[in-house]
């Protein structure tokens, strides 16, 4: 059973554009929703995370939008830059349990110069 | 602070052999989680250790095991290697308490021939 569905699988955006990646989850008990960025040959790096008590969180050019009723959350990258070209993963976790993340399948983002 | 370190970075083993991978968490972090990353299955949770105790385990066969030492350093072991064990093995550390932020190391690339 796929607990987190991520889309799109790949995304091509022009420099300066907005990149949007979506995730949908099944279990309403999840209450921690991070996004990770991974460059080739590197481990995933935590970008931004949100708890379900807020609908939006912004850090620099990165924003998480959270829709609890729809069980969806998304990552928006404003003013996308070629250096943002990487694979992005959403993840979910239960706050009451051990530190176990369940990841989406990843989105390969390419920002064209 | 130094980040999460993993050794070795690359490893080539033969089917049937066993392998031990090492992870040193960020100083002060007491929780260490292990993940396997493959093109086909994505990022999958293996297990998590906290205060030298396994707190949670993913859906992997018993050939995969781990341990944590009193200084929070962790090792994972895979016995009787199979071709399908070829993957990037990632370690992530988390501070104790209410933090759920997991910080990943660069990973160990294991190739089984």
Tab-separated table of C-alpha atoms in Angstrom:
chain	number	residue	atom	x	y	z
A	1	UNK	CA	0.000	0.000	0.000
A	2	UNK	CA	1.511	3.278	-1.122
A	3	UNK	CA	1.073	5.641	1.792
A	4	UNK	CA	2.396	8.732	0.020
A	5	UNK	CA	1.777	9.534	-3.631
A	6	UNK	CA	4.008	12.188	-5.173
A	7	UNK	CA	3.542	13.944	-8.493
A	8	UNK	CA	4.770	14.782	-11.020
A	9	UNK	CA	7.579	12.310	-11.533
A	10	UNK	CA	9.544	14.931	-13.453
A	11	UNK	CA	9.191	18.661	-13.919
A	12	UNK	CA	10.887	21.146	-16.238
A	13	UNK	CA	10.633	24.832	-15.388
A	14	UNK	CA	12.167	27.966	-16.850
A	15	UNK	CA	14.459	30.068	-14.695
A	16	UNK	CA	12.388	32.479	-12.639
A	17	UNK	CA	9.278	30.327	-12.820
A	18	UNK	CA	7.363	28.575	-10.056
A	19	UNK	CA	7.903	24.868	-9.434
A	20	UNK	CA	5.047	22.989	-7.782
A	21	UNK	CA	5.280	19.440	-6.479
A	22	UNK	CA	2.357	17.659	-4.876
A	23	UNK	CA	1.933	14.850	-2.381
A	24	UNK	CA	-1.129	13.022	-1.150
A	25	UNK	CA	-1.223	10.774	1.887
A	26	UNK	CA	-3.595	8.115	3.154
A	27	UNK	CA	-3.356	7.996	6.925
A	28	UNK	CA	-4.859	10.935	8.786
A	29	UNK	CA	-2.684	10.097	11.796
A	30	UNK	CA	0.402	11.445	10.020
A	31	UNK	CA	1.332	14.772	11.558
A	32	UNK	CA	4.786	15.690	10.360
A	33	UNK	CA	5.374	16.554	6.687
A	34	UNK	CA	8.925	17.388	5.549
A	35	UNK	CA	10.364	17.986	2.111
A	36	UNK	CA	13.869	16.884	1.181
A	37	UNK	CA	16.164	17.914	-1.669
A	38	UNK	CA	18.726	15.499	-3.043
A	39	UNK	CA	21.548	16.192	-5.471
A	40	UNK	CA	23.313	13.352	-7.301
A	41	UNK	CA	25.840	11.619	-5.065
A	42	UNK	CA	24.531	13.309	-1.922
A	43	UNK	CA	22.172	12.378	0.856
A	44	UNK	CA	18.749	14.058	1.102
A	45	UNK	CA	18.835	17.483	2.738
A	46	UNK	CA	15.918	18.756	4.809
A	47	UNK	CA	14.377	21.773	3.086
A	48	UNK	CA	11.276	22.647	5.040
A	49	UNK	CA	8.684	20.854	7.170
A	50	UNK	CA	5.169	21.526	8.414
A	51	UNK	CA	2.807	20.302	11.115
A	52	UNK	CA	-0.960	20.029	10.438
A	53	UNK	CA	-1.853	22.893	12.748
A	54	UNK	CA	-0.880	25.426	10.043
A	55	UNK	CA	-1.910	25.630	6.391
A	56	UNK	CA	1.223	27.237	5.032
A	57	UNK	CA	4.869	27.673	5.929
A	58	UNK	CA	7.387	29.766	4.043
A	59	UNK	CA	11.167	29.758	4.217
A	60	UNK	CA	12.851	31.944	1.652
A	61	UNK	CA	11.793	30.832	-1.827
A	62	UNK	CA	10.297	27.569	-0.519
A	63	UNK	CA	6.686	27.288	0.668
A	64	UNK	CA	4.696	24.306	1.907
A	65	UNK	CA	0.941	24.452	1.433
A	66	UNK	CA	-1.037	21.983	3.530
A	67	UNK	CA	-4.647	20.896	3.032
A	68	UNK	CA	-5.659	18.669	5.920
A	69	UNK	CA	-9.161	17.898	4.659
A	70	UNK	CA	-7.863	16.813	1.259
A	71	UNK	CA	-4.885	14.995	2.807
A	72	UNK	CA	-2.528	16.800	0.458
A	73	UNK	CA	0.503	18.997	0.768
A	74	UNK	CA	2.665	20.680	-1.809
A	75	UNK	CA	6.026	22.356	-2.231
A	76	UNK	CA	6.244	25.626	-4.130
A	77	UNK	CA	9.623	26.912	-5.262
A	78	UNK	CA	9.385	30.549	-6.240
A	79	UNK	CA	11.806	32.195	-8.679
A	80	UNK	CA	13.255	28.773	-9.557
A	81	UNK	CA	16.971	28.749	-10.332
A	82	UNK	CA	19.174	26.285	-12.246
A	83	UNK	CA	20.827	25.464	-8.911
A	84	UNK	CA	17.464	24.138	-7.716
A	85	UNK	CA	17.718	21.294	-10.247
A	86	UNK	CA	17.596	18.212	-8.055
A	87	UNK	CA	15.283	15.426	-6.911
A	88	UNK	CA	12.686	16.419	-4.347
A	89	UNK	CA	11.030	14.016	-1.929
A	90	UNK	CA	8.053	14.548	0.291
A	91	UNK	CA	7.754	12.456	3.432
A	92	UNK	CA	5.324	11.776	6.258
A	93	UNK	CA	5.693	10.651	9.834
A	94	UNK	CA	3.776	10.098	13.041
A	95	UNK	CA	4.909	12.386	15.812
A	96	UNK	CA	4.108	9.839	18.499
A	97	UNK	CA	6.375	7.147	17.141
A	98	UNK	CA	10.029	6.639	16.474
A	99	UNK	CA	11.695	8.706	13.813
A	100	UNK	CA	10.452	6.763	10.798
A	101	UNK	CA	9.889	8.667	7.580
A	102	UNK	CA	7.790	7.287	4.733
A	103	UNK	CA	8.890	8.907	1.484
A	104	UNK	CA	7.171	9.738	-1.755
A	105	UNK	CA	8.674	8.452	-4.992
A	106	UNK	CA	10.491	11.674	-5.803
A	107	UNK	CA	10.283	14.428	-8.421
A	108	UNK	CA	13.178	15.189	-10.735
A	109	UNK	CA	13.185	18.968	-11.167
A	110	UNK	CA	15.100	20.608	-14.014
A	111	UNK	CA	15.301	24.390	-14.135
A	112	UNK	CA	16.361	25.650	-17.534
A	113	UNK	CA	18.632	28.722	-17.701
B	1	UNK	CA	28.829	21.283	13.862
B	2	UNK	CA	29.999	18.464	11.672
B	3	UNK	CA	27.289	16.655	9.788
B	4	UNK	CA	26.448	12.990	9.713
B	5	UNK	CA	29.362	10.916	8.483
B	6	UNK	CA	29.193	7.482	6.928
B	7	UNK	CA	31.951	5.043	6.145
B	8	UNK	CA	32.895	3.637	3.796
B	9	UNK	CA	31.437	5.752	0.987
B	10	UNK	CA	31.699	2.984	-1.585
B	11	UNK	CA	31.807	-0.753	-1.238
B	12	UNK	CA	31.830	-3.692	-3.632
B	13	UNK	CA	30.952	-7.119	-2.297
B	14	UNK	CA	30.190	-10.540	-3.707
B	15	UNK	CA	26.929	-12.446	-3.283
B	16	UNK	CA	26.893	-14.425	-0.069
B	17	UNK	CA	29.309	-12.151	1.774
B	18	UNK	CA	28.359	-9.909	4.644
B	19	UNK	CA	28.987	-6.203	5.085
B	20	UNK	CA	29.083	-3.694	7.929
B	21	UNK	CA	28.399	-0.006	7.407
B	22	UNK	CA	29.116	2.704	9.935
B	23	UNK	CA	27.392	5.971	10.808
B	24	UNK	CA	28.457	8.776	13.141
B	25	UNK	CA	25.572	11.124	13.969
B	26	UNK	CA	25.728	14.852	14.503
B	27	UNK	CA	27.231	15.625	17.888
B	28	UNK	CA	24.505	15.564	20.528
B	29	UNK	CA	22.046	13.622	18.407
B	30	UNK	CA	20.917	10.386	20.021
B	31	UNK	CA	18.596	8.891	17.418
B	32	UNK	CA	19.990	7.198	14.317
B	33	UNK	CA	17.817	5.890	11.491
B	34	UNK	CA	18.856	3.855	8.471
B	35	UNK	CA	17.289	3.929	5.010
B	36	UNK	CA	17.852	2.051	1.785
B	37	UNK	CA	17.582	3.939	-1.504
B	38	UNK	CA	17.171	2.133	-4.815
B	39	UNK	CA	15.871	3.318	-8.209
B	40	UNK	CA	13.042	0.804	-8.078
B	41	UNK	CA	11.851	1.030	-4.474
B	42	UNK	CA	12.907	4.564	-3.614
B	43	UNK	CA	13.739	5.486	-0.038
B	44	UNK	CA	12.725	2.832	2.460
B	45	UNK	CA	13.084	2.835	6.237
B	46	UNK	CA	15.229	0.062	7.671
B	47	UNK	CA	15.381	0.712	11.430
B	48	UNK	CA	15.929	3.326	14.092
B	49	UNK	CA	18.063	3.255	17.205
B	50	UNK	CA	17.828	5.436	20.269
B	51	UNK	CA	19.947	5.024	23.395
B	52	UNK	CA	21.387	1.756	22.071
B	53	UNK	CA	17.911	0.236	21.589
B	54	UNK	CA	16.138	-0.535	18.363
B	55	UNK	CA	12.961	1.480	18.560
B	56	UNK	CA	11.415	0.679	15.212
B	57	UNK	CA	12.027	-1.635	12.259
B	58	UNK	CA	10.933	-1.507	8.653
B	59	UNK	CA	9.836	-4.347	6.432
B	60	UNK	CA	13.196	-5.915	5.653
B	61	UNK	CA	14.400	-9.508	6.155
B	62	UNK	CA	16.373	-10.534	9.196
B	63	UNK	CA	19.589	-10.410	7.159
B	64	UNK	CA	19.522	-6.691	7.860
B	65	UNK	CA	20.501	-5.812	11.402
B	66	UNK	CA	21.984	-2.931	13.282
B	67	UNK	CA	23.229	-1.686	16.580
B	68	UNK	CA	24.047	1.526	18.347
B	69	UNK	CA	26.886	2.233	20.711
B	70	UNK	CA	26.936	4.343	23.870
B	71	UNK	CA	28.424	7.285	21.928
B	72	UNK	CA	25.397	7.125	19.549
B	73	UNK	CA	27.474	5.827	16.641
B	74	UNK	CA	25.620	3.126	14.750
B	75	UNK	CA	26.429	0.230	12.483
B	76	UNK	CA	24.258	-1.778	10.177
B	77	UNK	CA	25.068	-5.258	8.967
B	78	UNK	CA	23.781	-7.170	5.993
B	79	UNK	CA	24.519	-10.882	5.930
B	80	UNK	CA	24.379	-13.275	2.987
B	81	UNK	CA	24.329	-10.471	0.437
B	82	UNK	CA	22.058	-10.709	-2.584
B	83	UNK	CA	22.263	-8.803	-5.867
B	84	UNK	CA	19.121	-6.916	-4.864
B	85	UNK	CA	20.903	-5.456	-1.849
B	86	UNK	CA	22.828	-3.152	-4.148
B	87	UNK	CA	21.717	0.288	-3.042
B	88	UNK	CA	22.633	3.556	-1.413
B	89	UNK	CA	22.400	3.097	2.363
B	90	UNK	CA	21.645	6.310	4.174
B	91	UNK	CA	21.939	7.133	7.809
B	92	UNK	CA	20.039	10.011	9.434
B	93	UNK	CA	20.363	11.483	12.899
B	94	UNK	CA	17.868	13.343	15.054
B	95	UNK	CA	18.276	15.264	18.254
B	96	UNK	CA	16.519	13.847	21.288
B	97	UNK	CA	13.271	15.247	22.610
B	98	UNK	CA	10.526	16.783	20.481
B	99	UNK	CA	12.600	17.262	17.326
B	100	UNK	CA	11.582	15.231	14.307
B	101	UNK	CA	14.089	16.741	11.939
B	102	UNK	CA	16.241	14.038	10.411
B	103	UNK	CA	19.600	14.989	8.934
B	104	UNK	CA	21.072	12.591	6.423
B	105	UNK	CA	24.639	11.596	5.744
B	106	UNK	CA	26.058	11.188	2.232
B	107	UNK	CA	25.368	7.466	2.212
B	108	UNK	CA	27.324	4.315	1.462
B	109	UNK	CA	27.008	3.023	-2.086
B	110	UNK	CA	26.969	-0.784	-1.880
B	111	UNK	CA	27.367	-2.828	-5.041
B	112	UNK	CA	26.852	-6.581	-4.857
B	113	UNK	CA	28.288	-8.611	-7.746
